[in-house]
mmCIF file of C-alpha atoms and ligand atoms in Angstrom:
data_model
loop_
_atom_site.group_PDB
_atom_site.id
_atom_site.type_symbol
_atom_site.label_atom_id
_atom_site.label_comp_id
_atom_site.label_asym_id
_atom_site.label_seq_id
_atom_site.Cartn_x
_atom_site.Cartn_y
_atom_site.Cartn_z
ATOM 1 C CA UNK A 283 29.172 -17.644 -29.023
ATOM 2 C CA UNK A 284 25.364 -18.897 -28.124
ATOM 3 C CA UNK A 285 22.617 -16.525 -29.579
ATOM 4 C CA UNK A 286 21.247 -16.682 -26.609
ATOM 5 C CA UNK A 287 22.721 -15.440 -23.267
ATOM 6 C CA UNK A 288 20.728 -18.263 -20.590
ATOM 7 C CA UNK A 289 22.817 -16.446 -17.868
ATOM 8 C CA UNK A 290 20.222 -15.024 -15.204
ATOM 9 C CA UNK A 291 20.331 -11.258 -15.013
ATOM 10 C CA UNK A 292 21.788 -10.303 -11.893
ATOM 11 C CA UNK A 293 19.416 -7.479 -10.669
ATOM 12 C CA UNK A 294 20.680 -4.087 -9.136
ATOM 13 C CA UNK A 295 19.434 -3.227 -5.545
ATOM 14 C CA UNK A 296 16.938 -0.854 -6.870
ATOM 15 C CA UNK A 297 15.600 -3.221 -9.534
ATOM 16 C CA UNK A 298 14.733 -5.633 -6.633
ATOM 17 C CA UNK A 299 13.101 -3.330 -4.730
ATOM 18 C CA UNK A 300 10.701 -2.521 -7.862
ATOM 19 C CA UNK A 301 10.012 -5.586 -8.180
ATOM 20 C CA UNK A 302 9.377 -6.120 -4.556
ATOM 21 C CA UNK A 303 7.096 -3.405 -5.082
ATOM 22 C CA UNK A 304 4.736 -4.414 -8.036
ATOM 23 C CA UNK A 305 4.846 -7.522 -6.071
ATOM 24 C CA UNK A 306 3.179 -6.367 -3.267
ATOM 25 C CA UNK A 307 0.713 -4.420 -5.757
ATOM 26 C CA UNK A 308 -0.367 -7.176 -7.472
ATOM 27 C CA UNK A 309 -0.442 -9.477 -4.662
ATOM 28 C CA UNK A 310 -3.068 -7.536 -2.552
ATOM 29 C CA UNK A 311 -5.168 -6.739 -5.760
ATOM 30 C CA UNK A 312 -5.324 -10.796 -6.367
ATOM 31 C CA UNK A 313 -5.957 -11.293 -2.521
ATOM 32 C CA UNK A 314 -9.897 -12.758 -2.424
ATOM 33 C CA UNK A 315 -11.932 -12.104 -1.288
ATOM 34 C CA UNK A 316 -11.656 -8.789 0.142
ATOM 35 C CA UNK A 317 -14.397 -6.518 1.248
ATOM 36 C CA UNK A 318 -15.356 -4.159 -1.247
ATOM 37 C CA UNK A 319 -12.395 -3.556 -2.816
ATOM 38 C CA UNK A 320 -11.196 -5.123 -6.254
ATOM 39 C CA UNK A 321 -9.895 -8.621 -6.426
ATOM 40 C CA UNK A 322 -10.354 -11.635 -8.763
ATOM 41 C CA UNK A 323 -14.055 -12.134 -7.976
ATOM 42 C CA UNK A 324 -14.685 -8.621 -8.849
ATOM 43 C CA UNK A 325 -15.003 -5.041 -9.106
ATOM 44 C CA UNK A 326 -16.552 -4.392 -5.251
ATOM 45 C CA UNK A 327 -17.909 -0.932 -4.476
ATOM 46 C CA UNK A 328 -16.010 0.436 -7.690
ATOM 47 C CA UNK A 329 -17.611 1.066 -10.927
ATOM 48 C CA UNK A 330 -14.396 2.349 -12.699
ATOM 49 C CA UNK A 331 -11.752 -0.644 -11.604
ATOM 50 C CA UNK A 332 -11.367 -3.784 -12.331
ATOM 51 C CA UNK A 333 -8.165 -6.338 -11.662
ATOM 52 C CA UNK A 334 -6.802 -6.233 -15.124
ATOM 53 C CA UNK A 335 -6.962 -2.342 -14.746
ATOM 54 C CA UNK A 336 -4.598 -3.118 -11.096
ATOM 55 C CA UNK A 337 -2.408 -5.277 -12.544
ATOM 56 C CA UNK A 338 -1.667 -2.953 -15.503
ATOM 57 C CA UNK A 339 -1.358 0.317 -13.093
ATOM 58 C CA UNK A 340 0.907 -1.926 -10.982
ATOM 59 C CA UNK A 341 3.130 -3.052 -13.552
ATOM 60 C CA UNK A 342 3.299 0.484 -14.809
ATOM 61 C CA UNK A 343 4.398 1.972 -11.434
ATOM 62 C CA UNK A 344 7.746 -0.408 -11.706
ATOM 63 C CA UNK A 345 10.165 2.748 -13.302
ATOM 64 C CA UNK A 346 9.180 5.084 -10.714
ATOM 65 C CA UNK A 347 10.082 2.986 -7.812
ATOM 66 C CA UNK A 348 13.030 1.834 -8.993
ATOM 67 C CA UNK A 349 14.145 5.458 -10.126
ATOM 68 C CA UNK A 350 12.965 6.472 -6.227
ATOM 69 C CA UNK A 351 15.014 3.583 -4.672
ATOM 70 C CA UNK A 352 18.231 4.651 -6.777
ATOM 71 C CA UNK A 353 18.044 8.320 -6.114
ATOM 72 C CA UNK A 354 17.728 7.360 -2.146
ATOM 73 C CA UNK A 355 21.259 5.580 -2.739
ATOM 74 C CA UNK A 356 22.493 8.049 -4.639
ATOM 75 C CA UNK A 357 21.520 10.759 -1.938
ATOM 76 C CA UNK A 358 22.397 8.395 1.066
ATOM 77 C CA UNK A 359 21.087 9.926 3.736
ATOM 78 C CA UNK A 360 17.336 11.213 4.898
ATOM 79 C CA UNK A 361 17.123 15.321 3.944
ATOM 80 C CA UNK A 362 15.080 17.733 2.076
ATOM 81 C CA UNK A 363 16.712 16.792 -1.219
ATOM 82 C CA UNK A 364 16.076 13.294 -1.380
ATOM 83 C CA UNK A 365 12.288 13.655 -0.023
ATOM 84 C CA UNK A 366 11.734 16.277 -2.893
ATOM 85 C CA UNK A 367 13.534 14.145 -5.633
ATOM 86 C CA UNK A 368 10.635 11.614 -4.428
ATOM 87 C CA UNK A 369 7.970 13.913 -4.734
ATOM 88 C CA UNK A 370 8.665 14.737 -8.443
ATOM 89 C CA UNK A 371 9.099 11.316 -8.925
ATOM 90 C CA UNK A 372 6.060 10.600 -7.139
ATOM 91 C CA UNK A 373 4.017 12.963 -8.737
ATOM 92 C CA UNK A 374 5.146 11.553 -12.314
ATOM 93 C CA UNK A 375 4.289 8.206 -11.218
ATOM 94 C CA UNK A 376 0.795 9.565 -10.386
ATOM 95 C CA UNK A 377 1.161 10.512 -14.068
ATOM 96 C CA UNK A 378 2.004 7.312 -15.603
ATOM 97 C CA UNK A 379 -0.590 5.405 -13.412
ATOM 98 C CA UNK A 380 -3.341 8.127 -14.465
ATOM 99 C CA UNK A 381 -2.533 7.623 -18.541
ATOM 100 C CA UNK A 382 -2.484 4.010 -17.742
ATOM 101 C CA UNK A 383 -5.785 3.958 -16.497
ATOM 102 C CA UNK A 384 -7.300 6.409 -18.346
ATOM 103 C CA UNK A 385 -8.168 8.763 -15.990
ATOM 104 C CA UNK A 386 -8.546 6.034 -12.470
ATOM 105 C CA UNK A 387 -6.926 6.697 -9.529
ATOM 106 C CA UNK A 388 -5.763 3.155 -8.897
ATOM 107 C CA UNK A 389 -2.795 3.458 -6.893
ATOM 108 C CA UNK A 390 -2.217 7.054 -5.749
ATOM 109 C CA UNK A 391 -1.978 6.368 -2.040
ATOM 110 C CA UNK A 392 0.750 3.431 -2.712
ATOM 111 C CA UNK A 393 2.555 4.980 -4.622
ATOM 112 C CA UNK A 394 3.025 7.593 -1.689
ATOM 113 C CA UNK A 395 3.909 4.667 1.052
ATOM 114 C CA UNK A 396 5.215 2.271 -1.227
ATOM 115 C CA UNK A 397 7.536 4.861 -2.633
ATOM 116 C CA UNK A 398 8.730 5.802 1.147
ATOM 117 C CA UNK A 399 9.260 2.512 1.819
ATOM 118 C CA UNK A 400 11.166 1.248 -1.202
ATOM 119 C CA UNK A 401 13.242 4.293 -0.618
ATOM 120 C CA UNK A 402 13.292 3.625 3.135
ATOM 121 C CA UNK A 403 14.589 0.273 2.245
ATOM 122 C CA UNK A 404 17.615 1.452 -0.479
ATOM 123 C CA UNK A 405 18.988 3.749 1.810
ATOM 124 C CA UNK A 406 20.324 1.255 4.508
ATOM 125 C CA UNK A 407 20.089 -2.008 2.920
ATOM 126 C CA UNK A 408 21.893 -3.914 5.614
ATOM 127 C CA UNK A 409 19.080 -2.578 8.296
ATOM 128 C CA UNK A 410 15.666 -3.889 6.898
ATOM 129 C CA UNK A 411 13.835 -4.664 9.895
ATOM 130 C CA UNK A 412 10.463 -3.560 10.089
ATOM 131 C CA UNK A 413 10.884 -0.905 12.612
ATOM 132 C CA UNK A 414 14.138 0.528 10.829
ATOM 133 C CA UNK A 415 12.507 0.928 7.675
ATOM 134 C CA UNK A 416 9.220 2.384 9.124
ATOM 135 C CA UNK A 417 11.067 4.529 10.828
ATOM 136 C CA UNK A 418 13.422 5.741 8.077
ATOM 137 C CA UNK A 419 9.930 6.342 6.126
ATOM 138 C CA UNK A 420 8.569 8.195 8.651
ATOM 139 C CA UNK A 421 11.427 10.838 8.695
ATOM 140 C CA UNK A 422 10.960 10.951 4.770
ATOM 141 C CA UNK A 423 7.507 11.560 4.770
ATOM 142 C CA UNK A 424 7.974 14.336 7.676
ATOM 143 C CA UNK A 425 9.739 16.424 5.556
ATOM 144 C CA UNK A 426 7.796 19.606 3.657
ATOM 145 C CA UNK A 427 8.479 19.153 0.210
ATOM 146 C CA UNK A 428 7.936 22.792 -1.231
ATOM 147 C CA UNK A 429 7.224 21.680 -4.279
ATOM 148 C CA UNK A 430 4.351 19.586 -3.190
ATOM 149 C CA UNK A 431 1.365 20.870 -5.314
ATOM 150 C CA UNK A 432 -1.813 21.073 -1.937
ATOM 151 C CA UNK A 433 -4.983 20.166 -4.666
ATOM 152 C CA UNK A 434 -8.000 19.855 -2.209
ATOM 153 C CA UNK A 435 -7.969 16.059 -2.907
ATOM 154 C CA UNK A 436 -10.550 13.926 -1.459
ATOM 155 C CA UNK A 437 -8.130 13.144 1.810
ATOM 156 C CA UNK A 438 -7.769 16.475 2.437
ATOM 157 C CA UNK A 439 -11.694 17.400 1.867
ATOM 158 C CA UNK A 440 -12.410 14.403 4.698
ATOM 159 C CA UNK A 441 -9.415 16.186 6.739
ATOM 160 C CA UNK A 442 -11.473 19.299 6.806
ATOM 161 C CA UNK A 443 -14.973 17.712 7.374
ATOM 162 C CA UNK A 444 -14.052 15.282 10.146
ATOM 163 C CA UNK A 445 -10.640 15.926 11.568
ATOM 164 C CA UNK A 446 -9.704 13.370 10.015
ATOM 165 C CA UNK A 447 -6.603 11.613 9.992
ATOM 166 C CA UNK A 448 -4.857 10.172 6.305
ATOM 167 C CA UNK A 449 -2.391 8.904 4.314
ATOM 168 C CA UNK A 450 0.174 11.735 4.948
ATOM 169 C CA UNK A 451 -0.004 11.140 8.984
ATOM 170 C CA UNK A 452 -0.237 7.591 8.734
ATOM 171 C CA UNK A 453 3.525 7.550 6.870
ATOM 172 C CA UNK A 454 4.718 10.571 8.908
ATOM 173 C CA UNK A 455 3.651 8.151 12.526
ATOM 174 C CA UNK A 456 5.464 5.640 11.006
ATOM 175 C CA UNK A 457 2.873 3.140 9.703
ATOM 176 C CA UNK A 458 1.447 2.502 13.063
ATOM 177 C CA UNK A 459 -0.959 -0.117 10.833
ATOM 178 C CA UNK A 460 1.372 -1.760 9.271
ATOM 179 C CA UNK A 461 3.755 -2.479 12.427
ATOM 180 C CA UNK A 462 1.043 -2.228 15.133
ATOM 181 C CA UNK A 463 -1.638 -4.185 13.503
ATOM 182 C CA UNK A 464 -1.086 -5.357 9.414
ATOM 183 C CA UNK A 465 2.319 -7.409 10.785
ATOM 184 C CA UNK A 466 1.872 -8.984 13.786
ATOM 185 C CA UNK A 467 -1.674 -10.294 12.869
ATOM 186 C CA UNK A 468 -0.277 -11.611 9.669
ATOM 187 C CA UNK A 469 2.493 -13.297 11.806
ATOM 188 C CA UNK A 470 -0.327 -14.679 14.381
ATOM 189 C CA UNK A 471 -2.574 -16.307 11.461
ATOM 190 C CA UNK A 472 0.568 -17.853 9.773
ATOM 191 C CA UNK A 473 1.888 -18.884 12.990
ATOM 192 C CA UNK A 474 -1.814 -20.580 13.623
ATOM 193 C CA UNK A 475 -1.922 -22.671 10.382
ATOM 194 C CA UNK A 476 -4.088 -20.202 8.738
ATOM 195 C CA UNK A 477 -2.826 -20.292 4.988
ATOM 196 C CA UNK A 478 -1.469 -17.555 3.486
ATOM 197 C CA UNK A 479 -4.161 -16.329 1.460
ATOM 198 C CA UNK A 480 -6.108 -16.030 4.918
ATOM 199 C CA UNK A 481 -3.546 -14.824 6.971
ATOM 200 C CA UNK A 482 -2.969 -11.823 4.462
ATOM 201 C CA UNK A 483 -6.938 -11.228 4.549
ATOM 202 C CA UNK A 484 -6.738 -10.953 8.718
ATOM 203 C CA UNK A 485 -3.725 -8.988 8.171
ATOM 204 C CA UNK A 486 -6.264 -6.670 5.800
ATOM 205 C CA UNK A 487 -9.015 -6.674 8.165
ATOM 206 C CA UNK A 488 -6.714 -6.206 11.592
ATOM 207 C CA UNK A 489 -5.891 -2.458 9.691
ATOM 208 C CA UNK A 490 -9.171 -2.151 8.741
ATOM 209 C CA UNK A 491 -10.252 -2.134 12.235
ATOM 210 C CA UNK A 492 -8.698 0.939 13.438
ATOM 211 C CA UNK A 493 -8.069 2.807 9.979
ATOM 212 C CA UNK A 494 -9.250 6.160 9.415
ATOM 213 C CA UNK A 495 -9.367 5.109 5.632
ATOM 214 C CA UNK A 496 -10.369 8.459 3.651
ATOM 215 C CA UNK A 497 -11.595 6.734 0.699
ATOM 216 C CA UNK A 498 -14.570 5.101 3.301
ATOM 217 C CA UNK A 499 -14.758 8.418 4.786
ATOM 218 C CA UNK A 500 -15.178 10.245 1.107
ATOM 219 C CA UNK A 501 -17.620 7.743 0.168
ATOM 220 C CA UNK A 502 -19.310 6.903 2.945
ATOM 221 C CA UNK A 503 -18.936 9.454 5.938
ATOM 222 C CA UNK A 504 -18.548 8.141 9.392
ATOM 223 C CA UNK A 505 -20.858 5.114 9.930
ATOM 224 C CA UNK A 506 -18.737 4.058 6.774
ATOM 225 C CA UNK A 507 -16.250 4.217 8.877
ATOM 226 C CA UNK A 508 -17.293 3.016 11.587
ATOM 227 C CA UNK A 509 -19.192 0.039 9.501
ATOM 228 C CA UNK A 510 -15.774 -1.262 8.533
ATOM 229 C CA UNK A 511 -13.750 -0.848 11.762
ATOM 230 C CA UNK A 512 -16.404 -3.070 13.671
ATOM 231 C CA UNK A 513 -16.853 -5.139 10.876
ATOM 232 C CA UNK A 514 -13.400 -5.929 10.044
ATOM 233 C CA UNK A 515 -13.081 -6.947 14.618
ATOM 234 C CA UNK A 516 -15.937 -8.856 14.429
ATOM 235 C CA UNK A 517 -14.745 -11.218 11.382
ATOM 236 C CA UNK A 518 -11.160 -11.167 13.735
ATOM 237 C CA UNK A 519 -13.157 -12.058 16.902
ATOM 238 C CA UNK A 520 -15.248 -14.701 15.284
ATOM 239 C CA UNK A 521 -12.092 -16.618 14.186
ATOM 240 C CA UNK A 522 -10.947 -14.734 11.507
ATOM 241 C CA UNK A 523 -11.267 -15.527 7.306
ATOM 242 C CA UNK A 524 -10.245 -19.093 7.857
ATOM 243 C CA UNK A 525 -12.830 -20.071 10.434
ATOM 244 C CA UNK A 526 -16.695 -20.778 9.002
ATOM 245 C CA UNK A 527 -17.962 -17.900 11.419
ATOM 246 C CA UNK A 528 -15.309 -15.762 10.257
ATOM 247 C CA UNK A 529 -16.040 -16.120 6.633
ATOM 248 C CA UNK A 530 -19.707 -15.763 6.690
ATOM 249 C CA UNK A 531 -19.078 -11.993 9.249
ATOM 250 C CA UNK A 532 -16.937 -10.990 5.982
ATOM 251 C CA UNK A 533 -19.636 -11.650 3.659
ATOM 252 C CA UNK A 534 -21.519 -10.332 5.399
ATOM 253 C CA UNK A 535 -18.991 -7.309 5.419
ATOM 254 C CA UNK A 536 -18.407 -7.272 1.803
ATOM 255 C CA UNK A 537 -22.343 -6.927 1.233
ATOM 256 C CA UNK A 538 -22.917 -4.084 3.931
ATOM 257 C CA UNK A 539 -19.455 -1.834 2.159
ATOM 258 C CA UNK A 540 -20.779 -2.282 -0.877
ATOM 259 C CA UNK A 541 -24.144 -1.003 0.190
ATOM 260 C CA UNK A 542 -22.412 1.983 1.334
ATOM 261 C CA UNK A 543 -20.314 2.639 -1.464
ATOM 262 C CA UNK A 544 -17.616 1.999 0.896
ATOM 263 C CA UNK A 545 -14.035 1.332 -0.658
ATOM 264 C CA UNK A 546 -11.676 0.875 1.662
ATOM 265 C CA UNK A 547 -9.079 1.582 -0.646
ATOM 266 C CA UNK A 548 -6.636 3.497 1.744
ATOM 267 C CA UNK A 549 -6.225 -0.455 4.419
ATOM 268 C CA UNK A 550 -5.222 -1.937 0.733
ATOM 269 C CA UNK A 551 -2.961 0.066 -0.085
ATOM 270 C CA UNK A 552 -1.642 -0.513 3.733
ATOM 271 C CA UNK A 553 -1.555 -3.827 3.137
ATOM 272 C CA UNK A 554 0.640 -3.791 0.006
ATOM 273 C CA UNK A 555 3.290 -1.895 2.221
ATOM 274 C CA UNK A 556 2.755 -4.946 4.848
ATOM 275 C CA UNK A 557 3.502 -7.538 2.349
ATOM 276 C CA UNK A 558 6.610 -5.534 0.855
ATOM 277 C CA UNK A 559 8.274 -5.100 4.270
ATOM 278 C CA UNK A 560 7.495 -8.820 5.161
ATOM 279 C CA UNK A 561 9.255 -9.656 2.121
ATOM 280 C CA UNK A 562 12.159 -7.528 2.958
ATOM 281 C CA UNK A 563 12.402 -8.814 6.528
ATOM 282 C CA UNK A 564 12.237 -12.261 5.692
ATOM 283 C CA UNK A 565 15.031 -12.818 3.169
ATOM 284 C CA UNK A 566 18.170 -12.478 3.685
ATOM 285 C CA UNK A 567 18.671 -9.184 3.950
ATOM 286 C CA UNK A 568 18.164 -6.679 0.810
ATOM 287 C CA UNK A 569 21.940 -7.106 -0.195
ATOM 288 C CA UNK A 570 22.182 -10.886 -0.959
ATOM 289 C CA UNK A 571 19.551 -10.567 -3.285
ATOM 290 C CA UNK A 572 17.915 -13.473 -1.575
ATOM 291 C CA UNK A 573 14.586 -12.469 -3.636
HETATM 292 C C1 LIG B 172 0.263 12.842 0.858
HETATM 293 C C2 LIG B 172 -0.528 12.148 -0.235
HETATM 294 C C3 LIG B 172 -0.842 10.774 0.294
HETATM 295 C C4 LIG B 172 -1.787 12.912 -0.558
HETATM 296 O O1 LIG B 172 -2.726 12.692 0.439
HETATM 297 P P1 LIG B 172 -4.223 13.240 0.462
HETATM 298 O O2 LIG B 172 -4.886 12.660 1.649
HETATM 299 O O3 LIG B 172 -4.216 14.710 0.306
HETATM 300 O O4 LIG B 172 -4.744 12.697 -0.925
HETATM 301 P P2 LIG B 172 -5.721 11.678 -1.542
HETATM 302 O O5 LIG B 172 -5.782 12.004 -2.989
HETATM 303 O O6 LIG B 172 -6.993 11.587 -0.819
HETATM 304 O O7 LIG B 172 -4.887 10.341 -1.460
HETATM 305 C C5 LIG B 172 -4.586 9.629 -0.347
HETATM 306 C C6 LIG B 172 -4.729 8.169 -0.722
HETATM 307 O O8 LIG B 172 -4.134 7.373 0.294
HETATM 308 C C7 LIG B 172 -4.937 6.226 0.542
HETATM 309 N N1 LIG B 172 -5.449 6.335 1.930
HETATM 310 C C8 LIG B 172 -6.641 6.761 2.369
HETATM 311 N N2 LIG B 172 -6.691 6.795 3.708
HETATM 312 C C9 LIG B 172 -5.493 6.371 4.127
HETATM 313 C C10 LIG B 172 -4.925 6.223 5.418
HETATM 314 N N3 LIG B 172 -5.596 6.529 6.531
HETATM 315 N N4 LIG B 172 -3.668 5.768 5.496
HETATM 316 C C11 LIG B 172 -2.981 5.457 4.372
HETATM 317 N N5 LIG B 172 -3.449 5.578 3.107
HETATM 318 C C12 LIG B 172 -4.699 6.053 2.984
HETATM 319 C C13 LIG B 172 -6.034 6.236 -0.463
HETATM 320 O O9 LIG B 172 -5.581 5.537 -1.650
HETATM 321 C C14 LIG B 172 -6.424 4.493 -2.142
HETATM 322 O O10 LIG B 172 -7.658 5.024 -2.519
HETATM 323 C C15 LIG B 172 -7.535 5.503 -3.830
HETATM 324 C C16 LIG B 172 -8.872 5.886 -4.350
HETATM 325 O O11 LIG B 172 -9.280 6.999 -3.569
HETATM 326 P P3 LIG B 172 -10.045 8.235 -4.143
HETATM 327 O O12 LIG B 172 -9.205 9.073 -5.012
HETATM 328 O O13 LIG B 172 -10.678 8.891 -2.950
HETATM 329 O O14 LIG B 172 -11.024 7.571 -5.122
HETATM 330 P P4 LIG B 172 -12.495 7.114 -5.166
HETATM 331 O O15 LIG B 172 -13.233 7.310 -3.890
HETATM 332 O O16 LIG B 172 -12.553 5.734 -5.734
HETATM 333 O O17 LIG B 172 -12.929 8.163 -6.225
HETATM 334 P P5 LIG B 172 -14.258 8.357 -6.964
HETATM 335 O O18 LIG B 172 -14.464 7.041 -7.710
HETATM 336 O O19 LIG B 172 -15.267 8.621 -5.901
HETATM 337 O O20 LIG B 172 -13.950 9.502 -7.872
HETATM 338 C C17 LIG B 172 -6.776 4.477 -4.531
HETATM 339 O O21 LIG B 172 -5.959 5.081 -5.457
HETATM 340 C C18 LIG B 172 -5.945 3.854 -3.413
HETATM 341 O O22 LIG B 172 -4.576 4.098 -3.618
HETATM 342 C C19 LIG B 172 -6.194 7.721 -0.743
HETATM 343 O O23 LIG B 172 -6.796 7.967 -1.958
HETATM 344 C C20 LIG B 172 0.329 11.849 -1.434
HETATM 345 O O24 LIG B 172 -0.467 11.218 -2.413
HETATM 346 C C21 LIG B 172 1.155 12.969 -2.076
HETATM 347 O O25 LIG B 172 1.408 14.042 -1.574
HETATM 348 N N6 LIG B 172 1.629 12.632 -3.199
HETATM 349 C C22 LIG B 172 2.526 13.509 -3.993
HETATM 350 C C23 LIG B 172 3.773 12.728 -4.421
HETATM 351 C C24 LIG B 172 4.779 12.567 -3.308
HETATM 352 O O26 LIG B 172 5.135 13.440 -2.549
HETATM 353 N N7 LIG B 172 5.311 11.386 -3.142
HETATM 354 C C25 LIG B 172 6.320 11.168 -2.141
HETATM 355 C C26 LIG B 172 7.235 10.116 -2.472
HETATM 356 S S1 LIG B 172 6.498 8.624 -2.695
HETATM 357 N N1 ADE B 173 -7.926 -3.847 -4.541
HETATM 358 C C1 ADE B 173 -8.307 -2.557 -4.565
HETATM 359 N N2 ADE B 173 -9.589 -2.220 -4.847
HETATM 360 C C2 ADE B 173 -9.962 -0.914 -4.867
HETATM 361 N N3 ADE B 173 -9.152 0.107 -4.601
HETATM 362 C C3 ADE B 173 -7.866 -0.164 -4.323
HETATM 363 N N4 ADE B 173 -6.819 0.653 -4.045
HETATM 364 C C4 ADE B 173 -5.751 -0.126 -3.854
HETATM 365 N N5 ADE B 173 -6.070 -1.438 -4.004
HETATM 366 C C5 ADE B 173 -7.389 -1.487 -4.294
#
């Protein structure tokens, strides 16, 4: 009998999906540099975050998408029940993150996708292409939960002001810029010897360039907006982040957000959902536990 038991835990499916979620978290919150947003230079265009504060709501998040990942096996199929067990989970997740942070909202709109996704993901294991799980997601996030509290929350203020577009359409669409944009530029830059840490930064900036992101919108109205969606193309057209031109457009980028008060908060949390379903595609499939 050893006092110690060196035997590695084997995890359960839903335990790897957390993981693969606070991964994803606290990869895109170390990404640097990133325009405007938190990372490990700094604090950006926020007053009230800082990395340590991302890691810690990150970490904290880990129960809630594991508990959102088992109750989508336990359910087993897409329906009304299972999308309003992951509301109420959701919502206490929003919770947890908000006593975490004393009162920051760090992570509300990845919780929302990252929770679809993760549960996406546990339902049909042995399909975890990108389009399958998108597309699972999207049915999810389609569904009214009647539970849903409707707070007139900064996304829906910007809904009312410009028409615009948010989180809830971008899930219910199917992540259009995750598998339209985030993806295949991330694929492209890898493909082109990039590095990583610069391929994930195009991958940031190709969804920044068409993102209606309502954080930028909240704080910064529509030439925000608009300031970041050129922005981000013109560091892409110059070469991208690992090209000299490229670099200097985003700091250049990074100083003209920050200006504006111009988080664009919503594209990171789009890219943490990018870098969770690359993980899932790329090993060997959810069930070998090849992560
Ligand atoms: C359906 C919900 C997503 C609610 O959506 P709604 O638009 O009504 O709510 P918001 O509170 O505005 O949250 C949406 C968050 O989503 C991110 N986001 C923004 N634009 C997009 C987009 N186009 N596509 C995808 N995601 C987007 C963004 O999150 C990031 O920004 C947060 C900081 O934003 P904000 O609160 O505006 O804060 P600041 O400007 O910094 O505040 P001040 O300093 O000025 O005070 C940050 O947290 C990032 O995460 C938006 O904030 C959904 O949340 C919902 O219904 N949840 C209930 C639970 C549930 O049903 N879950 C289902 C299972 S998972
Ligand atoms: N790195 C980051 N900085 C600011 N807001 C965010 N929301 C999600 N990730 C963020």
């Amino acid at each position: 009998m050893h006092a110690f038991n060196l035997q590695p835990k084997t995890l359960t499916l839903a335990e790897r999906l957390a993981d693969l979620a606070v991964d994803a978290l606290i990869d895109e919150a170390d990404l640097s540099p990133k325009p405007a947003l938190v990372d490990r230079r700094g604090n950006g265009a926020h007053t009230d975050l800082h990395l340590g504060l991302m890691h810690a709501s990150a970490l904290s998040l880990w129960p809630a998408f594991k508990e959102m990942a088992q109750a989508a096996i336990e359910f087993g199929e897409v329906g009304l029940q299972l999308r309003e067990v992951l509301g109420r989970i959701g919502r206490e997740g929003e919770q947890t993150m908000l006593v975490t942070t004393n009162g920051v909202n760090t992570h509300r709109g990845a919780i929302w996708a990252l929770g679809l996704l993760v549960a996406a993901a546990a339902l049909e294991p042995e399909s975890s292409g990108a389009s399958s799980v998108t597309l699972r997601a999207a049915r999810l996030a389609l569904l009214d939960d009647r539970y849903a509290p409707h707070p007139l929350s900064h996304g829906a203020q910007v809904a009312q002001r410009y028409g615009a577009r948010g989180a809830r359409e971008e899930a219910q669409l199917g992540f259009p810029s995750v598998l339209q944009r985030a993806l295949p530029q991330l694929k492209r830059s890898r493909a082109a010897g990039h590095g990583e840490q610069n391929a994930r930064l195009d991958a940031l900036l190709a969804i920044m360039t068409q993102l209606s992101d309502t954080c930028v919108l909240y704080r910064a109205g529509e030439h925000g907006l608009h300031t970041m969606q050129l922005g981000a193309q013109s560091v892409l057209d110059a070469g991208g982040s690992a090209s000299l031109a490229g670099r200097r457009r985003l700091h250049e980028l990074d100083q003209q957000l920050i200006a504006l008060n111009a988080s664009p908060g919503g594209a990171a949390d789009l890219l943490a959902a990018c870098l969770f379903i690359d993980r899932i595609e790329s090993a060997d499939g959810i069930n070998q536990g090849a992560f």
